[in-house]
Tab-separated table of C-alpha atoms and ligand atoms in Angstrom:
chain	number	residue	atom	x	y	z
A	262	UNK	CA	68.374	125.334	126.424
A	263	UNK	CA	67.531	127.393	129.247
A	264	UNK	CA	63.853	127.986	130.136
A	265	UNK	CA	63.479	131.489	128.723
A	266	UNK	CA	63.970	130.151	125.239
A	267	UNK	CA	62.163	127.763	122.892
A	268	UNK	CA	62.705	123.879	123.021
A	269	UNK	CA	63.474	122.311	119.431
A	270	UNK	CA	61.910	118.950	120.045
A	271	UNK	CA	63.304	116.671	117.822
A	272	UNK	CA	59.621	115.491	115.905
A	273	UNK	CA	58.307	112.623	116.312
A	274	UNK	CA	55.024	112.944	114.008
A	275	UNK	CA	55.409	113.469	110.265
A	276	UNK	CA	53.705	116.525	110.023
A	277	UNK	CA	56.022	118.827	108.292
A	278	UNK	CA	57.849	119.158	105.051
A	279	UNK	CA	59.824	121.600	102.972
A	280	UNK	CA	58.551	123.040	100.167
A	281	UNK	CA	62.274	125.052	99.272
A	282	UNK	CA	62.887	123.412	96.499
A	283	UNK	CA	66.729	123.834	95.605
A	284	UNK	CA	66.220	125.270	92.438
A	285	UNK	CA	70.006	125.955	92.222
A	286	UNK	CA	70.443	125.262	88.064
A	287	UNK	CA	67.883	127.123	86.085
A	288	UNK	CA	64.408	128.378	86.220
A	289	UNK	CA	62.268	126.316	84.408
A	290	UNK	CA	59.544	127.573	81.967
A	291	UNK	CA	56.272	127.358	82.858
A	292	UNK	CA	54.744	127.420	79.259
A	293	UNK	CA	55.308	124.756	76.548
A	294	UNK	CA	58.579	126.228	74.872
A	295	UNK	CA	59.013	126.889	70.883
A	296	UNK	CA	60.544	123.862	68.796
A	297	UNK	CA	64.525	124.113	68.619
A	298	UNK	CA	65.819	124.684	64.704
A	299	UNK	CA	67.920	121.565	63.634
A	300	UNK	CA	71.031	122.342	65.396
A	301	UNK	CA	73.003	122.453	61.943
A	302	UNK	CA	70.928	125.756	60.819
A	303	UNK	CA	70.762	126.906	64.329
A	304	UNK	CA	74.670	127.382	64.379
A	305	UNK	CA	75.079	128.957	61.207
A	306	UNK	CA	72.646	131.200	62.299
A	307	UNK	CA	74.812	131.693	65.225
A	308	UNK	CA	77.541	132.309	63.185
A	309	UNK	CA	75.852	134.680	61.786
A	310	UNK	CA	74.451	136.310	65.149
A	311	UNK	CA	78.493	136.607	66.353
A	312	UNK	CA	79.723	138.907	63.710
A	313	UNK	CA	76.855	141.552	65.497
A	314	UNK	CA	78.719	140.921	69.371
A	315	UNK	CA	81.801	141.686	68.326
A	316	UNK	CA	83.157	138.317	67.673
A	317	UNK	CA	85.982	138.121	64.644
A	318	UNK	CA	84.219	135.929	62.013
A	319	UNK	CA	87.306	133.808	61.717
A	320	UNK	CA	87.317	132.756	65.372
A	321	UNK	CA	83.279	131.914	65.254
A	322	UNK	CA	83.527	130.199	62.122
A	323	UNK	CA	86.834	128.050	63.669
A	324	UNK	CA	84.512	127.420	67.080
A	325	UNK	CA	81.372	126.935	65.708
A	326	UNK	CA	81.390	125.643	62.430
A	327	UNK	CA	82.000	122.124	62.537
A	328	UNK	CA	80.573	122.070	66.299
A	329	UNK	CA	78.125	118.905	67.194
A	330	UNK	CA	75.300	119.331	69.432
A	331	UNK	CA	76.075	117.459	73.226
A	332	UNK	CA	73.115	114.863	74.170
A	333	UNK	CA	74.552	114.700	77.497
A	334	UNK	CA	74.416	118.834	78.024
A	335	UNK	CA	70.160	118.277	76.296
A	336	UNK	CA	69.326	115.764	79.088
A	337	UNK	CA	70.990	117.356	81.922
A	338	UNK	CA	68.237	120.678	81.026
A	339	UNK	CA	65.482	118.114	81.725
A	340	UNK	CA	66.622	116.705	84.544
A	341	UNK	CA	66.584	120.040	86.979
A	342	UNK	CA	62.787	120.193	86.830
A	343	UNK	CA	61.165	119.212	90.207
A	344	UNK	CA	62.924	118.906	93.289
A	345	UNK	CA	61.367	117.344	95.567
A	346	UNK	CA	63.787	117.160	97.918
A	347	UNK	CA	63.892	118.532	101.564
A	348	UNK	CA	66.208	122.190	102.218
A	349	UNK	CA	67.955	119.931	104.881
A	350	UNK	CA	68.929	117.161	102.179
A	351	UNK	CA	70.335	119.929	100.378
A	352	UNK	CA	72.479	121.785	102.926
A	353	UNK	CA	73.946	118.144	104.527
A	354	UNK	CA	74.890	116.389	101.484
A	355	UNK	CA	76.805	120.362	100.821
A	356	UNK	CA	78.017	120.521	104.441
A	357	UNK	CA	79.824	117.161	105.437
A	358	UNK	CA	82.408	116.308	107.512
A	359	UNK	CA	84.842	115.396	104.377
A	360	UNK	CA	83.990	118.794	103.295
A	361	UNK	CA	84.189	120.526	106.112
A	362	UNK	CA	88.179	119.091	106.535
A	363	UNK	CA	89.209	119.562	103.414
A	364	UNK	CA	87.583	123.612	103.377
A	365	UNK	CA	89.773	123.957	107.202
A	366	UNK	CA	92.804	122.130	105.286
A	367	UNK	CA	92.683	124.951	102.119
A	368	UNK	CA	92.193	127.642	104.756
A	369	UNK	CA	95.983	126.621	106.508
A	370	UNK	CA	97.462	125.620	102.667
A	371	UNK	CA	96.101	128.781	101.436
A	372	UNK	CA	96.117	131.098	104.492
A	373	UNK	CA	98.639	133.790	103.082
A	374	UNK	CA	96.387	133.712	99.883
A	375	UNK	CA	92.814	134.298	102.039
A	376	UNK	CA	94.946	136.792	104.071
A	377	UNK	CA	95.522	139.050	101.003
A	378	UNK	CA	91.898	138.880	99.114
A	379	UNK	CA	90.767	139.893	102.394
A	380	UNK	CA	93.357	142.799	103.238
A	381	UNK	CA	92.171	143.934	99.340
A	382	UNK	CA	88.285	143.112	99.316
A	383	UNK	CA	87.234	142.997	103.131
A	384	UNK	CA	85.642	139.817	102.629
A	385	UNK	CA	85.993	137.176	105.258
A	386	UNK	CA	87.903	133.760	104.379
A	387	UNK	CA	85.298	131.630	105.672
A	388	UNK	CA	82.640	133.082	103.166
A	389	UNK	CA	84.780	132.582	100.565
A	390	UNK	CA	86.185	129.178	101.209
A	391	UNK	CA	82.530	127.925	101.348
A	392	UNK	CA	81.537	128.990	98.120
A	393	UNK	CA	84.666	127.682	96.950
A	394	UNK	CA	83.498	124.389	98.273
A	395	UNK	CA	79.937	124.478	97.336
A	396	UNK	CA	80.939	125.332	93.914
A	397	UNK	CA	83.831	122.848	93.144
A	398	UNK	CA	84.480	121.188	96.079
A	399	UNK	CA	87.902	123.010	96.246
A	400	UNK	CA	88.213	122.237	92.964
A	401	UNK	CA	88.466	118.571	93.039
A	402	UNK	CA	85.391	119.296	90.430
A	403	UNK	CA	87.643	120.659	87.835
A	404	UNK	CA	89.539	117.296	87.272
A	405	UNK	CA	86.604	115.025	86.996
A	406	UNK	CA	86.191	114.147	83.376
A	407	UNK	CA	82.611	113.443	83.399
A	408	UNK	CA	81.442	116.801	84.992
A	409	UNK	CA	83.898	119.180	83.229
A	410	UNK	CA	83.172	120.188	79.488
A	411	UNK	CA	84.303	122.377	76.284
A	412	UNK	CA	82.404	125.684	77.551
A	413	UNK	CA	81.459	126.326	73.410
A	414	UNK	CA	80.139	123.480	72.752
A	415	UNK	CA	77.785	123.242	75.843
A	416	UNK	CA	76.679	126.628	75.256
A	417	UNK	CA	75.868	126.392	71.484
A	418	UNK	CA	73.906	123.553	72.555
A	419	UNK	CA	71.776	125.473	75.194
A	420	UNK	CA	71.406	128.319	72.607
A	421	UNK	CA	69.938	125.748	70.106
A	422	UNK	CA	68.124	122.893	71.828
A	423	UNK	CA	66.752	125.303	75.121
A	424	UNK	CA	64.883	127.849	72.807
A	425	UNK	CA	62.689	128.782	75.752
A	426	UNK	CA	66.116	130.573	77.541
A	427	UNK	CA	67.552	131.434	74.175
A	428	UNK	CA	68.976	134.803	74.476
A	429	UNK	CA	70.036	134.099	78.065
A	430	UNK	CA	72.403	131.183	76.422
A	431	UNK	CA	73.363	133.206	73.385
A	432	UNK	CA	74.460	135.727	76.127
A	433	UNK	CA	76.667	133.838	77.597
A	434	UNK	CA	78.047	132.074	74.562
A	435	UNK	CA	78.886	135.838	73.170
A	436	UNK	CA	80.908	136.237	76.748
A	437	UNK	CA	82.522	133.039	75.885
A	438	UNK	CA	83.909	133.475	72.154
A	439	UNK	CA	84.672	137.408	73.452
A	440	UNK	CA	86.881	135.796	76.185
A	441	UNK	CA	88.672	133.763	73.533
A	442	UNK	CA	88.513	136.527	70.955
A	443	UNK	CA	90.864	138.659	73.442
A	444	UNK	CA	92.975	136.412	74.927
A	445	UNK	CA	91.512	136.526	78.459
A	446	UNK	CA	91.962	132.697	79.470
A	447	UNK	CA	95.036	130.900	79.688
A	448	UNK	CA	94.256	128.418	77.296
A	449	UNK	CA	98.317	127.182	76.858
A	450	UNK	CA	97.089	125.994	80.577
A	451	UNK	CA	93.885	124.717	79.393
A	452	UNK	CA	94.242	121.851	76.970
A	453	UNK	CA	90.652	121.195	77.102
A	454	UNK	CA	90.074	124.750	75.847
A	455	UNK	CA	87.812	126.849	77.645
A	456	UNK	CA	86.084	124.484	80.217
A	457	UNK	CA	83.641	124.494	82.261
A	458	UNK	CA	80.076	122.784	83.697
A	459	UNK	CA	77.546	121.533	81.269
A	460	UNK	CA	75.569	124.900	81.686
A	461	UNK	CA	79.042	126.703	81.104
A	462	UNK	CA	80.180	127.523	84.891
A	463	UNK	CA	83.874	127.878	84.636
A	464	UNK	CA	86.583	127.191	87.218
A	465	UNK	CA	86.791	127.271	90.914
A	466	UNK	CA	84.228	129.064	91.810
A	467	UNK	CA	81.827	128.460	88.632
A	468	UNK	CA	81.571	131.708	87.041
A	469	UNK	CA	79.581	132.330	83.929
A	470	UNK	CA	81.301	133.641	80.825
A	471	UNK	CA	80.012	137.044	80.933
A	472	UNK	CA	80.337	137.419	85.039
A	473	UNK	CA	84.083	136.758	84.075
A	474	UNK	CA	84.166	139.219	82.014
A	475	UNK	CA	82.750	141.793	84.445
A	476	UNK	CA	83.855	140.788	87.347
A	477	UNK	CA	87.319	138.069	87.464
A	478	UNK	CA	90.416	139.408	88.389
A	479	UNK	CA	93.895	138.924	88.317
A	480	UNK	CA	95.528	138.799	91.606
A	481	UNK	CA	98.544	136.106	91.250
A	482	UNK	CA	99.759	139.425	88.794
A	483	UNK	CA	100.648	137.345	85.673
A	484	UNK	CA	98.115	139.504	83.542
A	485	UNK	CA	95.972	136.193	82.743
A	486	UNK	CA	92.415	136.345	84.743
A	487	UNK	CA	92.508	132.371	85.463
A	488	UNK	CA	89.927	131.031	87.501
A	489	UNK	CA	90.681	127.626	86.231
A	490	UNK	CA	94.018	126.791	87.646
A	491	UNK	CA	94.914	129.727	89.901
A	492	UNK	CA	93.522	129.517	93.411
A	493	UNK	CA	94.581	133.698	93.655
A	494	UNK	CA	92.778	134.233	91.004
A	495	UNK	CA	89.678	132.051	91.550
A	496	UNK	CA	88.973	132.987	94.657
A	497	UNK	CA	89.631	136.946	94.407
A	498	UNK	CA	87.581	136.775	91.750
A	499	UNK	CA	84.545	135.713	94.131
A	500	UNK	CA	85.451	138.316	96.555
A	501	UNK	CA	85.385	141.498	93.957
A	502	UNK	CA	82.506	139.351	92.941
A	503	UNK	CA	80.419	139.838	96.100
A	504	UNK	CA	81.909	143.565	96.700
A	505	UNK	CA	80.986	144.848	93.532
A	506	UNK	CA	77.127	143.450	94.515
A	507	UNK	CA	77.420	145.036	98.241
A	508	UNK	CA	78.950	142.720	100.255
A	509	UNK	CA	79.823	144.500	103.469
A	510	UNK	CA	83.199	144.507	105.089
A	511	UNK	CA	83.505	143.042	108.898
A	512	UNK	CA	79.655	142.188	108.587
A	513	UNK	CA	78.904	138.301	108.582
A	514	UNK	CA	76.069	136.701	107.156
A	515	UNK	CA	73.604	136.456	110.274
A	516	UNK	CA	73.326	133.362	112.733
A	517	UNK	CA	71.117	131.008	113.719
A	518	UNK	CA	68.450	132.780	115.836
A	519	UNK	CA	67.079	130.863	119.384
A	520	UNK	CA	63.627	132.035	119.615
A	521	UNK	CA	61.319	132.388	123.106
A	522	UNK	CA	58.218	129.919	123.973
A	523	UNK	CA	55.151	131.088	121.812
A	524	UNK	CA	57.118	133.332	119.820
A	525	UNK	CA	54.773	135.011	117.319
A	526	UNK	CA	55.898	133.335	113.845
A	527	UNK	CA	54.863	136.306	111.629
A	528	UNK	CA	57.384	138.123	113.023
A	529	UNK	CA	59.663	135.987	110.618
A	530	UNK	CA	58.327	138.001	107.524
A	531	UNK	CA	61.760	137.879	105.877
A	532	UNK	CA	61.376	141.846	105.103
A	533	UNK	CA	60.836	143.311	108.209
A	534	UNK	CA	64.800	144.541	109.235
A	535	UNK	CA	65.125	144.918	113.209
A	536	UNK	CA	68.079	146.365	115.094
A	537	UNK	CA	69.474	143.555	117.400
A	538	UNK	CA	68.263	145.285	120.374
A	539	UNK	CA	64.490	145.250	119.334
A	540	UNK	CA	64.874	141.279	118.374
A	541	UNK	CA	65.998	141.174	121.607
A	542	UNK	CA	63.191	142.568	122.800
A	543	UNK	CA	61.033	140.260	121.496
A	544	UNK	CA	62.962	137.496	123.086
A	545	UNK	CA	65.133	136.279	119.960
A	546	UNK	CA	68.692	136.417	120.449
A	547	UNK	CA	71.732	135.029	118.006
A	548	UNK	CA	72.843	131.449	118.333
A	549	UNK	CA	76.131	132.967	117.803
A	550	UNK	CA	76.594	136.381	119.170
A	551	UNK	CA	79.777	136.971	117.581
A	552	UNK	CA	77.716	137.346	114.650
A	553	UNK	CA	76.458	140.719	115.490
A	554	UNK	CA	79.234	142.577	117.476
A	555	UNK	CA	76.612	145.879	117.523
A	556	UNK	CA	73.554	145.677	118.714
A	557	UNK	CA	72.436	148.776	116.230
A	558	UNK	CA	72.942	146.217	113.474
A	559	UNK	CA	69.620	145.351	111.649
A	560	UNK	CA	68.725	141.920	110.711
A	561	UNK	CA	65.885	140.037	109.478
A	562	UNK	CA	64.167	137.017	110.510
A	563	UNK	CA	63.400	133.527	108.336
A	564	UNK	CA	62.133	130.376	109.238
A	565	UNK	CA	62.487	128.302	106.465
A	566	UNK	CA	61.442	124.741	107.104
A	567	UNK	CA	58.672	126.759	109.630
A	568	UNK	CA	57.907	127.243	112.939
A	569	UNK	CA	59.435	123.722	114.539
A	570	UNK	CA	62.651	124.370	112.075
A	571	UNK	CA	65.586	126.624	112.787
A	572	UNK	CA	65.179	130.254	112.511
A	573	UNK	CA	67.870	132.580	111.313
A	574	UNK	CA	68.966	136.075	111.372
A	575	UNK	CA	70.205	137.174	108.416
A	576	UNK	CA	72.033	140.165	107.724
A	577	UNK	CA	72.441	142.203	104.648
A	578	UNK	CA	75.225	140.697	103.493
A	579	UNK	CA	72.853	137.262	103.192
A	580	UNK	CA	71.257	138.973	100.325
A	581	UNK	CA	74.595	139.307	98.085
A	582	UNK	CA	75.005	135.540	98.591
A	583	UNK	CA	71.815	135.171	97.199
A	584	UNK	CA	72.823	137.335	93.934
A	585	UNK	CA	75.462	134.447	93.486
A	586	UNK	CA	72.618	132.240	93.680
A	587	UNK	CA	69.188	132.888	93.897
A	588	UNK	CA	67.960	129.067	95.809
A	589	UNK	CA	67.970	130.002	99.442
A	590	UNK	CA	69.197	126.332	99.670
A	591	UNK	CA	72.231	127.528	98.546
A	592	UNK	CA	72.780	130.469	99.773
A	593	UNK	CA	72.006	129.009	103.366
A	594	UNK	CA	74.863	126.168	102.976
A	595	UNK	CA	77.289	128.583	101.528
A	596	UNK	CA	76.566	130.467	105.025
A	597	UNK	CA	76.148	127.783	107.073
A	598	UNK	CA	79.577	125.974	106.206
A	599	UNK	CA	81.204	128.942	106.147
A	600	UNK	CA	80.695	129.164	110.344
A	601	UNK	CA	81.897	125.662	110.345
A	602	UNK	CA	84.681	126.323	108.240
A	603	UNK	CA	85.328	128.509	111.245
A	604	UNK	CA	84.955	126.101	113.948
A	605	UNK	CA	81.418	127.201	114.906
A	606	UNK	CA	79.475	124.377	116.319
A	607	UNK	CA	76.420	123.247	114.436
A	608	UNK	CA	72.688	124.445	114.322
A	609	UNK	CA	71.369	124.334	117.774
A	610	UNK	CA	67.580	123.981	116.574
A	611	UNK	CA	67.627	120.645	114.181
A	612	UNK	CA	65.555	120.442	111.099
A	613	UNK	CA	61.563	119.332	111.007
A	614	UNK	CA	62.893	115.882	109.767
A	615	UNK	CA	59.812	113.527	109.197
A	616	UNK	CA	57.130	114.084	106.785
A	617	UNK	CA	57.285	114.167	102.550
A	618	UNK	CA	58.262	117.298	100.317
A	619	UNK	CA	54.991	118.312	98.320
A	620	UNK	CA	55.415	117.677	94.863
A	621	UNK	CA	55.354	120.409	92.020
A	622	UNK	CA	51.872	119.966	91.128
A	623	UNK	CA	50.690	120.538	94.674
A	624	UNK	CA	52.549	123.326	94.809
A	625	UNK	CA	51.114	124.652	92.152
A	626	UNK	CA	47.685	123.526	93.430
A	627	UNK	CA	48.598	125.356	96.866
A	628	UNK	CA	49.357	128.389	94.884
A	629	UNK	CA	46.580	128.468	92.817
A	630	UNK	CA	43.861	128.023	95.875
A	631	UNK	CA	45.642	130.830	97.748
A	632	UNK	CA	45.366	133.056	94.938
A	633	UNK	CA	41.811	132.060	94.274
A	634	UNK	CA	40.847	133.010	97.856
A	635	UNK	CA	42.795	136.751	97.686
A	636	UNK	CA	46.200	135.593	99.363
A	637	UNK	CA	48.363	136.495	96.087
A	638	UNK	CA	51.375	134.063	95.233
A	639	UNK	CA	52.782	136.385	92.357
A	640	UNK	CA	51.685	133.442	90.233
A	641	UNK	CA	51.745	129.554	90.073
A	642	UNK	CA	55.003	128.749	89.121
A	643	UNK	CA	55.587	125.738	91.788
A	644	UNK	CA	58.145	127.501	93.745
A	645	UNK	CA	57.587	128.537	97.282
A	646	UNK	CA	59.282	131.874	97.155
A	647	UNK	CA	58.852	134.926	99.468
A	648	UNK	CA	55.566	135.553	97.830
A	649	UNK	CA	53.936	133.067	97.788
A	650	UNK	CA	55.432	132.667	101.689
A	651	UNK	CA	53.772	136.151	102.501
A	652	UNK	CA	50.592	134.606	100.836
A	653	UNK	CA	51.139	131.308	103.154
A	654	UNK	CA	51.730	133.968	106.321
A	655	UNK	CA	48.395	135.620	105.305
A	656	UNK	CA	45.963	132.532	104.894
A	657	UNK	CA	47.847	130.719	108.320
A	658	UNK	CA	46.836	133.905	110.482
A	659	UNK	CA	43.517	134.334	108.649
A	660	UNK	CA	42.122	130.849	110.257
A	661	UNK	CA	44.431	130.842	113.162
A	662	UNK	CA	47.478	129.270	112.347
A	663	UNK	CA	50.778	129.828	113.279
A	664	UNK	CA	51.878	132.104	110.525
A	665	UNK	CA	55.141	130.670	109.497
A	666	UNK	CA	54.686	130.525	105.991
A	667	UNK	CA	55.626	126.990	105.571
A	668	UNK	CA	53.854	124.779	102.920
A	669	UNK	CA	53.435	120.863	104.031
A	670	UNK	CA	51.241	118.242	103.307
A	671	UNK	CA	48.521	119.354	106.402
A	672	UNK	CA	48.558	122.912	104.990
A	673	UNK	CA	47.510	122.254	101.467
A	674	UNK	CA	45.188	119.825	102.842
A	675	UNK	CA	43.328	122.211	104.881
A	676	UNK	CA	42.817	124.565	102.263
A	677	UNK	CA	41.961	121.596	100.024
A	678	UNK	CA	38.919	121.197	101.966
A	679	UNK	CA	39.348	121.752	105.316
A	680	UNK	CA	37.511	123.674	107.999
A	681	UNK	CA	36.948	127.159	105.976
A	682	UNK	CA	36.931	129.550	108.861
A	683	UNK	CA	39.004	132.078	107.294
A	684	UNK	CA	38.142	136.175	107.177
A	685	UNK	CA	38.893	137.198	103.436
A	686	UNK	CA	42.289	139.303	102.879
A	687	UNK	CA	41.515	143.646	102.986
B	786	LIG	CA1	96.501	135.524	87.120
């Protein structure tokens, strides 16, 4: 890059590593959760519990009655616990070349379909044919035996054996038996019944039971919502999806920001929203300036894997991406493929490759000696968040740091027992 902007030295030391973990599943409980019922009493009680959600009796007693628990459904809760695995594992094993082919291959199959959605919903193709390949992988997902299961089943067994996230499963198993109480799913398409992921994501574009019943459409116009085996539908459904949570019309998602020589890394607060023209100003500018066609437009700024990572500019409509899915892992490769979907180039700043993730007890340890010296994490919960970020930001500038907020082996080490130079927090 030209001088006026900051190098992105590809590192050579193992000094850094991410502490993002993709928590893309579930949240995981921090206390030791209640003891499930036997399953067998657990799903009459359910039986019992659908008569009060509306559910006809008959149709509970025909789904759940002679239902088995699934082992496989049990062990894939435990598995999700710690990540430990770097934000740029995440986003290449989502963003590959494969993938990338196959997303610009459904864009020029589908391209009347994409034209519509968008005409109707004024959300761009590129987002949407991302998603649809971070969720199913076009939905070459949906015809893998092994990954797809009977929605019912999977969710009676989260309701029963996950009694820590309880009502959040019994939730979504109400959604499901209401969606087969009234006839919503083509099932005479469906000889698996309703289907979905062993948490119960369903179709295309992996939609809970009860966000398809607020929020899938019917757009092929055969009066079935079908995000199983209609593309139309699936992928309209996303788009009402991410309108009906603000997604803006003819506003991307932000860009890859190029950032000057000694840029001032708490300036990357991730709250702080900045017209382009004052980013300018401070010497940032988009990697890809068709990204912000107004220089009025406000953005914010993020450096996720820190100061020697890339930094990015994120607009608002970054935050409805993240009410699809909270893990800024994801939402970043849903935004991220989505340019190269569109032929955009690659990041221009590579990743801090190099050094090991901390582990979830030393996140937990990091959180719980920032909070102990007045740099407040919103709690010890192992995930680097924007808290516990801001907290990160806060202790950094407090002994000097650069203030990126970025949680690696050095950093916990030096407020292990490092030099203690630090003024105390106001
Ligand atoms: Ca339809």
């Amino acid at each position: 890059m030209s001088s006026p902007i900051r190098s992105c030295p590809e590192l050579r030391i193992a000094v850094l590593a991410c502490a993002l973990a993709p928590t893309v599943a579930s949240a995981a409980s921090e206390a030791s959760p209640p003891v499930p019922l036997p399953f067998e009493t657990c799903r009459t009680d359910l039986i019992a519990w659908a008569a009060s959600q509306a559910v006809p009796q008959g149709l509970a007693e025909a789904q759940l009655g002679s239902l088995t628990s699934d082992p496989e459904v049990l062990a894939a809760t435990t598995s999700q616990g710690e990540f430990v695995r770097p934000l740029w594992d995440y986003i290449e094993a989502s963003i590959t070349p494969a993938r990338i082919e196959a997303g610009r291959a459904k864009l020029a199959d589908q391209a009347e379909t994409f034209a519509a959605i968008e005409a109707r919903y004024g959300v761009d193709r590129h987002i949407l044919a991302a998603f649809w390949g971070v969720e199913s992988s076009f939905g070459a997902v949906l015809d893998n035996p092994a990954v797809v299961k009977p929605v019912v089943r999977s969710l009676a067994t989260l309701a029963c054996g996950d009694p820590a996230r309880a009502p959040y499963w019994r939730n979504e198993l109400s959604a499901a038996l209401q969606i087969l109480a009234w006839n919503q799913a083509p099932l005479e398409r469906m000889p698996g019944g309703l289907t979905g992921s062993w948490a119960g994501a369903m179709g295309h574009t992996q939609f809970m039971p009860s966000v398809y019943q607020r929020d899938a459409v019917d757009f092929d116009g055969d009066s079935k919502r079908d995000i199983w085996t209609s593309v139309p539908d699936a992928l309209a459904s996303t788009a009402n999806y991410l309108r009906a949570h603000g997604w803006k019309p003819g506003e991307g998602w932000g860009s890859e920001a190029l950032l000057p020589d000694g840029f001032d890394a708490a300036l990357a607060d991730e709250t702080t929203p900045r017209t382009l023209t004052a980013w300018r100003a401070l010497g940032v500018r988009p990697a890809r300036p068709a990204a912000f066609p107004d220089e009025a437009a406000e953005a914010t700024l993020i450096l996720p894997a820190g100061i020697r990572g890339p930094a990015f500019l994120l607009r608002p409509n970054f935050a409805v991406i993240l009410r699809y899915n909270t893990a800024l892992a994801y939402a970043l490769t849903v935004a991220l493929l989505s340019d190269r979907l569109r032929g955009d180039p690659g990041l221009v700043c590579d990743w801090p490759r190099g050094d090991r993730v901390l582990t979830g007890d030393e996140r937990r340890d990091l959180q719980t000696r920032l909070t102990e010296r007045g740099f407040a994490t919103g709690g010890v919960d192992g995930k680097i968040g924007p808290k516990t970020r801001a907290a990160l930001r806060a202790f950094q500038g407090s002994i000097g740091l650069p203030a990126d907020g970025y949680a690696d082996p050095a950093l916990l080490e030096r407020i292990r027992g490092g030099p203690s130079t630090e003024t105390q927090p106001k």
